Short mmCIF file of C-alpha atoms and ligand atoms in Angstrom, two decimals:
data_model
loop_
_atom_site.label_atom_id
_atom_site.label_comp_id
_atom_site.label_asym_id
_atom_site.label_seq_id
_atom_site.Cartn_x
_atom_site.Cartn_y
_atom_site.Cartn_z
CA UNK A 86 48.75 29.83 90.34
CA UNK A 87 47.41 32.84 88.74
CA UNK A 88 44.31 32.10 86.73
CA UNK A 89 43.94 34.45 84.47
CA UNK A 90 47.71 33.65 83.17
CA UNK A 91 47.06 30.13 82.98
CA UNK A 92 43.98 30.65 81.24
CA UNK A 93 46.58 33.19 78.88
CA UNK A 94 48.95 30.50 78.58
CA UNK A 95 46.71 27.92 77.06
CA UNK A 96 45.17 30.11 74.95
CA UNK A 97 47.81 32.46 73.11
CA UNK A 98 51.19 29.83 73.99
CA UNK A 99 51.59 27.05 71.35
CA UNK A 100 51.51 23.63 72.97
CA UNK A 101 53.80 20.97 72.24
CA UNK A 102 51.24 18.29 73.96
CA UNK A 103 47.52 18.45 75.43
CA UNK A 104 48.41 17.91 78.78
CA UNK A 105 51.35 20.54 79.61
CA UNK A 106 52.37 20.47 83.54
CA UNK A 107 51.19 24.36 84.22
CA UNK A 108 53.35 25.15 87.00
CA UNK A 109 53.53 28.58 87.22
CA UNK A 110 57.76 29.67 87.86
CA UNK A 111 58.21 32.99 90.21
CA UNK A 112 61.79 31.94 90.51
CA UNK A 113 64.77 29.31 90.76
CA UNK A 114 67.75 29.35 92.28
CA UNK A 115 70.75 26.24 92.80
CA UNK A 116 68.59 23.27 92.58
CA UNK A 117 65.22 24.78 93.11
CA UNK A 118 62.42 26.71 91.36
CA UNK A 119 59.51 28.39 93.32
CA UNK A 120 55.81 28.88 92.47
CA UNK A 121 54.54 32.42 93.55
CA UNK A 122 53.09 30.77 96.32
CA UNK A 123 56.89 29.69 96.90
CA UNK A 124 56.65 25.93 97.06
CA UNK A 125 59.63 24.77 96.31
CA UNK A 126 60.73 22.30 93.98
CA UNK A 127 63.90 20.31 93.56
CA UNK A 128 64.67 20.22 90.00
CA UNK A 129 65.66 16.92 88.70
CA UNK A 130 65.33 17.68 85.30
CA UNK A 131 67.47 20.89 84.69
CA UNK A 132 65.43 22.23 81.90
CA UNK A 133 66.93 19.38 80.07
CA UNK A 134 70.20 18.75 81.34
CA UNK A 135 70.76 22.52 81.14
CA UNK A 136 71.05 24.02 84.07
CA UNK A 137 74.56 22.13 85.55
CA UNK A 138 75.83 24.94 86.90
CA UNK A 139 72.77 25.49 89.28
CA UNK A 140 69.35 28.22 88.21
CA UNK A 141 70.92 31.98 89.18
CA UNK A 142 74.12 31.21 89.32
CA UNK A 143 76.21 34.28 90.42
CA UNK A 144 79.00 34.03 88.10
CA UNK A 145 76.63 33.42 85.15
CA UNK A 146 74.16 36.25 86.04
CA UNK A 147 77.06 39.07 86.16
CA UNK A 148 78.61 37.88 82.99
CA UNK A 149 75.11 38.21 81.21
CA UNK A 150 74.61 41.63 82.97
CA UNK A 151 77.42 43.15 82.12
CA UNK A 152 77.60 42.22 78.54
CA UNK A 153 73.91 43.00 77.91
CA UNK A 154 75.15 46.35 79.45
CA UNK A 155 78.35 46.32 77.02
CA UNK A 156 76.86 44.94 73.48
CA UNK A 157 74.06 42.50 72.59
CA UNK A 158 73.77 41.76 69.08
CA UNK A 159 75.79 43.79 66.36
CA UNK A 160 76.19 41.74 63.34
CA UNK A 161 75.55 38.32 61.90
CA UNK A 162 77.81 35.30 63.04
CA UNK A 163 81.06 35.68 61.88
CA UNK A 164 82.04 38.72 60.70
CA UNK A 165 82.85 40.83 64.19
CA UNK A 166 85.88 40.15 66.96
CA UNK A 167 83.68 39.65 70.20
CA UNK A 168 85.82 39.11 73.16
CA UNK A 169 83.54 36.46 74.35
CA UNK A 170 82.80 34.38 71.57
CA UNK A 171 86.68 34.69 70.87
CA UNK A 172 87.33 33.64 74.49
CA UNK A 173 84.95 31.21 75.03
CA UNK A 174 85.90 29.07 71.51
CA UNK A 175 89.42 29.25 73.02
CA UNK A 176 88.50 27.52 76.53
CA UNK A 177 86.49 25.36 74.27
CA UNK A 178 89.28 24.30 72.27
CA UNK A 179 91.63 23.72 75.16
CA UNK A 180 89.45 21.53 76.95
CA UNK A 181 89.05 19.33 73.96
CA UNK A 182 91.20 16.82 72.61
CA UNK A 183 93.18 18.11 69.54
CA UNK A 184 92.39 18.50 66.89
CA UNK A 185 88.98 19.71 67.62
CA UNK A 186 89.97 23.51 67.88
CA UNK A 187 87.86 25.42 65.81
CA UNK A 188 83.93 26.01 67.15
CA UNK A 189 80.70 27.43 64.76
CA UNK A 190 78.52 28.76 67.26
CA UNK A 191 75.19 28.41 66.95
CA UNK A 192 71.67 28.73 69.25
CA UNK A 193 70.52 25.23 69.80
CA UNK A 194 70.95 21.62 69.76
CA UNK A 195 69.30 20.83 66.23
CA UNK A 196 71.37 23.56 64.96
CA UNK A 197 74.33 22.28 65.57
CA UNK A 198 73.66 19.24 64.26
CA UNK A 199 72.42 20.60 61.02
CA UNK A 200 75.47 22.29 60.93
CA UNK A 201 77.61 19.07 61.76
CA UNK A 202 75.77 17.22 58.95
CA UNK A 203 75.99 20.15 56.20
CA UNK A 204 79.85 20.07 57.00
CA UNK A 205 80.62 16.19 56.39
CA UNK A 206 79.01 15.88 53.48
CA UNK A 207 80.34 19.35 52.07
CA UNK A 208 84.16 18.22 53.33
CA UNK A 209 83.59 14.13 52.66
CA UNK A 210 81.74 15.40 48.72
CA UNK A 211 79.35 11.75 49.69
CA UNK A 212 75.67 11.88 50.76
CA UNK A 213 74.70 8.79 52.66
CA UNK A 214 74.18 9.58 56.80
CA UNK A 215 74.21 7.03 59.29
CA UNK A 216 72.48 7.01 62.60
CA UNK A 217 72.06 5.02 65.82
CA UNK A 218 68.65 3.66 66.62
CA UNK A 219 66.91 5.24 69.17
CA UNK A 220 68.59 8.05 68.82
CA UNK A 221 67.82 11.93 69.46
CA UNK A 222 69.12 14.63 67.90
CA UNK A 223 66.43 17.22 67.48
CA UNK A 224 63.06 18.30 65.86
CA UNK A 225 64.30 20.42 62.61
CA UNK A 226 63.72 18.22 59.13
CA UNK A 227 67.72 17.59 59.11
CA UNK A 228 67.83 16.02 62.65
CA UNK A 229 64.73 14.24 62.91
CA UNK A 230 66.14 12.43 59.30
CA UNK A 231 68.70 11.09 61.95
CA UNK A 232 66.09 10.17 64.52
CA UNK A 233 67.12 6.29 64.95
CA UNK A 234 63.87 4.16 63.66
CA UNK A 235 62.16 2.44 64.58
CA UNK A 236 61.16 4.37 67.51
CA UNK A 237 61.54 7.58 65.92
CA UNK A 238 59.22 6.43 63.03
CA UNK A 239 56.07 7.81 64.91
CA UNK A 240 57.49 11.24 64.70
CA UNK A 241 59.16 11.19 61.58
CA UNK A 242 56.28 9.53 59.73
CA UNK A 243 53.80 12.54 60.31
CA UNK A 244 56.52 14.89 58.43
CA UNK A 245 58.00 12.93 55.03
CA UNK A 246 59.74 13.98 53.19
CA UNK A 247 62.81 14.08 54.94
CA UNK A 248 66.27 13.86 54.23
CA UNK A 249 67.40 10.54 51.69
CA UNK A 250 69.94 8.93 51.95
CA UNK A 251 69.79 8.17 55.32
CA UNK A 252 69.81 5.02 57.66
CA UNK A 253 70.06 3.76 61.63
CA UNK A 254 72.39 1.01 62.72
CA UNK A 255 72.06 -0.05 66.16
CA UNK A 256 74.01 1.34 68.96
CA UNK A 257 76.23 -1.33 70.86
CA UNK A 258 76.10 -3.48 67.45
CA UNK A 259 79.61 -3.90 66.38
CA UNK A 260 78.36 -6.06 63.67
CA UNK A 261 76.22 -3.16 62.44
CA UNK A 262 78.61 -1.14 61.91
CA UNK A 263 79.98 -3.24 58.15
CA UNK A 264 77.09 -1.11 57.03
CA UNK A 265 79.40 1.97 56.91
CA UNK A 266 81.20 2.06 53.50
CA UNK A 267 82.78 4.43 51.41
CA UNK A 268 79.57 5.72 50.43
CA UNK A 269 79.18 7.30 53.73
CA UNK A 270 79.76 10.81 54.50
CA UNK A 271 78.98 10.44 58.19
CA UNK A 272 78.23 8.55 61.17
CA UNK A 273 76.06 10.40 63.83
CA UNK A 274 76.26 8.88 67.62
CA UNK A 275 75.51 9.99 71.05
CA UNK A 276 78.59 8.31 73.47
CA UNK A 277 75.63 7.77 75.79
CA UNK A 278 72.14 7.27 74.69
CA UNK A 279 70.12 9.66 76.40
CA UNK A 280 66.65 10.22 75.39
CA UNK A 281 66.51 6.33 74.90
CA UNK A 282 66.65 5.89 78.52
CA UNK A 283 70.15 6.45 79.33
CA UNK A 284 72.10 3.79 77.77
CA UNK A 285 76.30 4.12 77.59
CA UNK A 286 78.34 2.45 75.15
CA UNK A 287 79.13 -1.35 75.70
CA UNK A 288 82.65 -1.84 76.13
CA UNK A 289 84.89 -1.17 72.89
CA UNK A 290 81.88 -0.11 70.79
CA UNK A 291 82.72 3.21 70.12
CA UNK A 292 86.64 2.43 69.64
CA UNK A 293 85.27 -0.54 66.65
CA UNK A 294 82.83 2.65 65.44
CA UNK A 295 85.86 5.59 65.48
CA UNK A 296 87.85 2.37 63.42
CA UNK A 297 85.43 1.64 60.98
CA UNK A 298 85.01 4.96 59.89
CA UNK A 299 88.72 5.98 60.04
CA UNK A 300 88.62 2.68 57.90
CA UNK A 301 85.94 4.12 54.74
CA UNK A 302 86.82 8.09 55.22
CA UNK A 303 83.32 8.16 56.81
CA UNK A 304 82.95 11.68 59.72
CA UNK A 305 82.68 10.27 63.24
CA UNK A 306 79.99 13.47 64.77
CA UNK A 307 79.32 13.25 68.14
CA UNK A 308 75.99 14.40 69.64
CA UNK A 309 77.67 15.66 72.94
CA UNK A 310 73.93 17.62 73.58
CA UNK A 311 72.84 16.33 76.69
CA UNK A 312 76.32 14.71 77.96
CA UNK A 313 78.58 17.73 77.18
CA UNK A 314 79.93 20.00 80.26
CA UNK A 315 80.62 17.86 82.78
CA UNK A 316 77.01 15.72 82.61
CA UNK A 317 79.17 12.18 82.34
CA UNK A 318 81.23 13.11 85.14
CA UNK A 319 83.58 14.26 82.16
CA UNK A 320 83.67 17.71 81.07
CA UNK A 321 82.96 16.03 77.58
CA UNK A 322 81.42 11.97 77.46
CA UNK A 323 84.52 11.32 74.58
CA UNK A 324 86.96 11.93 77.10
CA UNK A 325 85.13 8.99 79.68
CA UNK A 326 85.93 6.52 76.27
CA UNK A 327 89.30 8.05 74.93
CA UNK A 328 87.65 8.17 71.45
CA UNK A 329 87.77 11.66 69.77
CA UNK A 330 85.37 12.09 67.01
CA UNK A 331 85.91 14.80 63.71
CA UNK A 332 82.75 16.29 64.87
CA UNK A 333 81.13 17.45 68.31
CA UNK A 334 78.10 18.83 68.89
CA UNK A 335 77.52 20.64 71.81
CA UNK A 336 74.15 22.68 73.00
CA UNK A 337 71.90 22.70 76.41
CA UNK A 338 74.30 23.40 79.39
CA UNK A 339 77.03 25.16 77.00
CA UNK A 340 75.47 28.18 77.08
CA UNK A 341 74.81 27.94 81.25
CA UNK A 342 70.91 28.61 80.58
CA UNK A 343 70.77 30.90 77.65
CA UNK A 344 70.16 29.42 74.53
CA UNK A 345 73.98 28.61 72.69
CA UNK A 346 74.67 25.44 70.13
CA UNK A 347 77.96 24.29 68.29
CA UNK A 348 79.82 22.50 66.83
CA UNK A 349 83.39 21.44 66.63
CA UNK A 350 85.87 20.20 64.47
CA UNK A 351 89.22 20.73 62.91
CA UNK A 352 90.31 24.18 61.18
CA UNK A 353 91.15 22.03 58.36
CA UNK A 354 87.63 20.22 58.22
CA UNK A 355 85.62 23.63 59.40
CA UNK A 356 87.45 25.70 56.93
CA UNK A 357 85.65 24.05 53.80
CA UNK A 358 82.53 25.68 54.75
CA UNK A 359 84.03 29.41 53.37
CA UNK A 360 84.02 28.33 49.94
CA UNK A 361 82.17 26.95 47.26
CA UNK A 362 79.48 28.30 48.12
CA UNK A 363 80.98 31.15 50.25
CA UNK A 364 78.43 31.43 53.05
CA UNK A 365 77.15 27.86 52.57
CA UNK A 366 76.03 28.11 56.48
CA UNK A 367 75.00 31.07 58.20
CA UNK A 368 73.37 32.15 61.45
CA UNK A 369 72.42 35.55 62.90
CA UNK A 370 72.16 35.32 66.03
CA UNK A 371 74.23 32.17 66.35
CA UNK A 372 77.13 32.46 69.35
CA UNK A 373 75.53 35.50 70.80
CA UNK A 374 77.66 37.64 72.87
CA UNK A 375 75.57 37.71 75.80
CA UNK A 376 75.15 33.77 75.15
CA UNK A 377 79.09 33.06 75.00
CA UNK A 378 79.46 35.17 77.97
CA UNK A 379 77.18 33.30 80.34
CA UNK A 380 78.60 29.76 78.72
CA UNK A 381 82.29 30.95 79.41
CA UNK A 382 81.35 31.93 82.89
CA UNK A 383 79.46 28.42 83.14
CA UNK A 384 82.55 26.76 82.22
CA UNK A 385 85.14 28.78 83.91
CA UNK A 386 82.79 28.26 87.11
CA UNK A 387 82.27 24.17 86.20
CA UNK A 388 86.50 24.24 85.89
CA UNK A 389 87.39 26.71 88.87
CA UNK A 390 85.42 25.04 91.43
CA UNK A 391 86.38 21.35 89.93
CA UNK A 392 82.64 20.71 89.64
CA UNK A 393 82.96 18.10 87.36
CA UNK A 394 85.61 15.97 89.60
CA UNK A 395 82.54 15.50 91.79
CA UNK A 396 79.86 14.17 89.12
CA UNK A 397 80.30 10.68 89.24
CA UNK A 398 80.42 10.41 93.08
CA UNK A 399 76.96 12.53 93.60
CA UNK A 400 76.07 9.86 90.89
CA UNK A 401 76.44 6.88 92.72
CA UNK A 402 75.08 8.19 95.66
CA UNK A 403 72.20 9.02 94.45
CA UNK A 404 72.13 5.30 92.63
CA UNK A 405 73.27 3.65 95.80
CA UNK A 406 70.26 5.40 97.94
CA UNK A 407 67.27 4.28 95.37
CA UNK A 408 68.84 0.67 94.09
CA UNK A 409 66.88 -1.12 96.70
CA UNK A 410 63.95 0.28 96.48
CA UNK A 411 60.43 -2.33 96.09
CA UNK A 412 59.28 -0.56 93.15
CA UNK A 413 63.26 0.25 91.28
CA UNK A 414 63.63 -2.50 89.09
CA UNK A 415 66.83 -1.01 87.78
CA UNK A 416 68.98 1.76 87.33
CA UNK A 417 71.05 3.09 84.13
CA UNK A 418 73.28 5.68 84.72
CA UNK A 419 76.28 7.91 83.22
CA UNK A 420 77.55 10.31 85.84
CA UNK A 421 74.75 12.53 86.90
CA UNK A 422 72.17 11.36 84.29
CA UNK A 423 69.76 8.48 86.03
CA UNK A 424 67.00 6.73 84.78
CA UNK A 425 65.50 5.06 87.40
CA UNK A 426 63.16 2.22 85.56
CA UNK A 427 59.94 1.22 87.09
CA UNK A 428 59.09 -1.53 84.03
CA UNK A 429 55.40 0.19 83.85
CA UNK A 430 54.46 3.46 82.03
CA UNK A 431 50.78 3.85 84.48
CA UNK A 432 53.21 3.71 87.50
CA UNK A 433 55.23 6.03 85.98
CA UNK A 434 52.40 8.66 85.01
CA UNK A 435 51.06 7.92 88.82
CA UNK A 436 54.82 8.81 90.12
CA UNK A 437 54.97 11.86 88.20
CA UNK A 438 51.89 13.32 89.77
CA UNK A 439 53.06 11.96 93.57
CA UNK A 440 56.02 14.14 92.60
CA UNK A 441 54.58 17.24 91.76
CA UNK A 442 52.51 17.07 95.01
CA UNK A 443 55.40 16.40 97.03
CA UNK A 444 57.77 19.33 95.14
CA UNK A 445 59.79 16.85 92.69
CA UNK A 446 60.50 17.61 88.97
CA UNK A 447 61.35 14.95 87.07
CA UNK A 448 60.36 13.53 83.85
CA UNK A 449 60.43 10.48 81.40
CA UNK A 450 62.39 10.19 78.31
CA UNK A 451 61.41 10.32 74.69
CA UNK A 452 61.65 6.94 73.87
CA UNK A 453 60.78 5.18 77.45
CA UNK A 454 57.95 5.99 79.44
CA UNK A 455 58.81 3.43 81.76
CA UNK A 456 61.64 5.09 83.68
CA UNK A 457 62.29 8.44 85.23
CA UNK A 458 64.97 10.89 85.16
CA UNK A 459 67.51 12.62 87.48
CA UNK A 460 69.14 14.95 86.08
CA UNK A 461 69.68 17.67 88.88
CA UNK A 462 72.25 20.66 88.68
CA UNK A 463 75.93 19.10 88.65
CA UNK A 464 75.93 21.45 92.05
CA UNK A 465 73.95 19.71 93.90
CA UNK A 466 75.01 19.03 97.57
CA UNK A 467 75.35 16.02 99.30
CA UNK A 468 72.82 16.92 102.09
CA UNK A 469 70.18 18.02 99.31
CA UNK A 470 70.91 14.59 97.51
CA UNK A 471 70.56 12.81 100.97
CA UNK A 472 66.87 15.16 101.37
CA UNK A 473 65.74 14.87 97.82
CA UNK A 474 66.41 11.01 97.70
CA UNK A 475 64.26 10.52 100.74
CA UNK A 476 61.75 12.58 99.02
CA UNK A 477 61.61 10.39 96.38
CA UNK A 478 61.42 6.62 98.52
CA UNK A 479 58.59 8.56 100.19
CA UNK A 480 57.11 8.97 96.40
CA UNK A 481 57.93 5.36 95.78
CA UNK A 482 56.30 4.27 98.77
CA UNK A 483 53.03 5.64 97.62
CA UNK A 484 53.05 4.19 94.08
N1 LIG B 739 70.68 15.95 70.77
C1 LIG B 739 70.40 15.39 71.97
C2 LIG B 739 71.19 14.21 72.44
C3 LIG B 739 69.37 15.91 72.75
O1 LIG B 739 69.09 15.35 73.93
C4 LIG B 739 68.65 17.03 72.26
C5 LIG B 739 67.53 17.60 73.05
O2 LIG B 739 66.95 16.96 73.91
C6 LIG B 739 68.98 17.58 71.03
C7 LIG B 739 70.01 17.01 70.30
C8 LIG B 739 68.22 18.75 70.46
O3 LIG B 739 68.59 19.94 71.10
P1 LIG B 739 67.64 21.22 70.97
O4 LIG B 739 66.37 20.91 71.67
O5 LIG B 739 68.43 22.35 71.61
O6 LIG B 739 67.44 21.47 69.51
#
């Protein structure tokens, strides 16, 4: 670690806690990053579910070169004809059930799901917004109104005002969901639960939730974030549950490790946002060429080499090699999302730093500190989950 750049870091780099992990990053490739010393370090966090197609990925590195080389940024979000935004909202659109066919590219998670909220209450003309508990959808004022309470109240607390007119039903509640009425412009749901720990749908729960709102005329948006691209061991988590939604967001992995959000609807519901008020959302940098480019080469890559086809099984093993371990008390998992739960946040803490020692990054989740994540590249190999998972029993043995 070079001093004088750690010393740089804390001193001229805001921090987003007091106690960041200052690892210095020389480089990364597949399912590793190196120090400059080069220690190694399997990555079982993938920036946040970003990386599935593997750090340096060849086909994702060209397509950024060359269209860096070509054009970066010419004018603000829809108004040019890029080839690769064009292409890439096409691939998009074919992969998704109809009629989701029309993508507003943006640069991040929250984004999109400001976006997705602007647009069902511009195209339902209601105001009330309905969220899951426990849920996560991002740290702008429009997305943290959506952050489920009660566990997002600690966060959202230390910022009213936020949005009105908004509420959080609990996820797997099918009784819950009489609470969406005609009043409501939309409903807001991850298929899987992620920052809460990785919890999936109960069975039927998002069929009752896609019913009830057909039912009132309420938007069914889908926070695809962290799931999207293959993650559920579907290229999208609606597919897993055969319930399309009027809204997707998608963010993290979509732009295979440059910074790309959308979201996705109908033309007819995405159309309403070009009048009254013409321009009623806008972006500049939003679906960046260079962006689109590396996401379409992520996704060509993720469909070419039928990554995804592979999730679930490199899932399981990983869950079948760590299930009986002492200190596992259980494990909740959707494809290659795990959260391995300990049932103690000091063992936890003690893990994380066993980890780092041994070359493991991994991490806990927003709302539970008692369980930690794997997350690794969708490309990882079966002999690196086989090496990585005795890593981590070794870990576990030490707690
Ligand atoms: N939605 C979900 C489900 C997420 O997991 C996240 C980030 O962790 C977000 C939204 C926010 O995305 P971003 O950090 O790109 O704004």
């Amino acid at each position: 670690m070079n001093e004088i750049l750690r010393k740089q870091f804390l001193r001229h780099v805001a921090q987003t806690s007091p106690a960041p992990q200052l690892i210095e990053v020389a480089r990364a490739e597949g399912v590793f990053f190196y120090t400059p010393e080069g220690k190694p370090y399997y990555d079982l966090v993938s920036g946040v579910s970003v990386n599935n197609v593997g750090h340096g990925n060849p086909a994702v590195v060209e397509a950024v070169q060359r269209q860096a080389a070509d054009y970066m940024h010419i004018m603000v979000y829809g108004e040019m004809v890029e080839r690769p935004q064009v292409e890439f909202a096409r691939r998009l659109a074919k992969a998704l059930p109809e009629p989701l066919d029309t993508v507003y590219f943006l640069n991040s998670g929250a984004e999109a799901v400001e976006g997705a909220l602007k647009l069902a209450k511009r195209y339902t003309g209601r105001t009330e917004m309905i969220s899951m508990r426990r849920a996560y959808h991002g740290s702008t004022h429009g997305a943290m109104s959506m952050m489920g309470a009660p566990e997002g109240e600690e966060w959202k607390n230390a910022f009213r005002p936020l949005l009105p007119d908004t509420k959080a039903i609990r996820f797997n509640c099918e009784e819950d969901l009489m609470q969406i009425t005609p009043r409501t412009a939309c409903v807001l749901c991850e298929p899987v639960q992620g920052e809460a720990g990785v919890i999936p749908p109960k069975e039927g729960f998002l069929q009752a939730l896609r019913k009830r709102c057909t039912e009132v005329g309420a938007l069914l948006i889908f926070d695809e974030i962290q799931m999207g691209m293959g993650r559920s061991g579907e290229m999208f988590a609606m597919q897993k549950y055969g319930v399309t939604p009027d809204i997707v967001c998608l963010a993290k992995a979509l732009g295979g490790g440059m910074p790309l959000g959308a979201f996705v609807a109908s033309q007819e519901i995405m159309s309403t946002l070009t009048h009254n008020p013409v321009l009623g959302h806008i972006t500049t940098f939003g679906g960046h060429p260079v962006c689109c480019a590396a996401g379409l080469a992520a996704m060509r890559f993720l469909q070419e080499n039928r990554v995804v086809e592979d999730v679930e099984r490199k899932g399981v093993m990983f869950e079948q090699a760590l299930t009986d371990h002492p200190q596992v008390q259980a494990i909740r998992r959707s494809g290659l999302l795990l959260a391995v739960e300990l049932g103690s946040s000091d063992k936890l803490y003690r893990l994380m730093d066993i980890f780092i020692e041994e070359g493991i990054l991994s991490d806990w989740f927003l709302y539970c500190d008692t369980a930690f994540r794997i997350s690794p590249p969708l490309v990882i190999t079966d002999d690196e989950i086989r090496d990585c998972v005795e890593l981590i029993r070794k870990c576990l043995d030490r707690l």
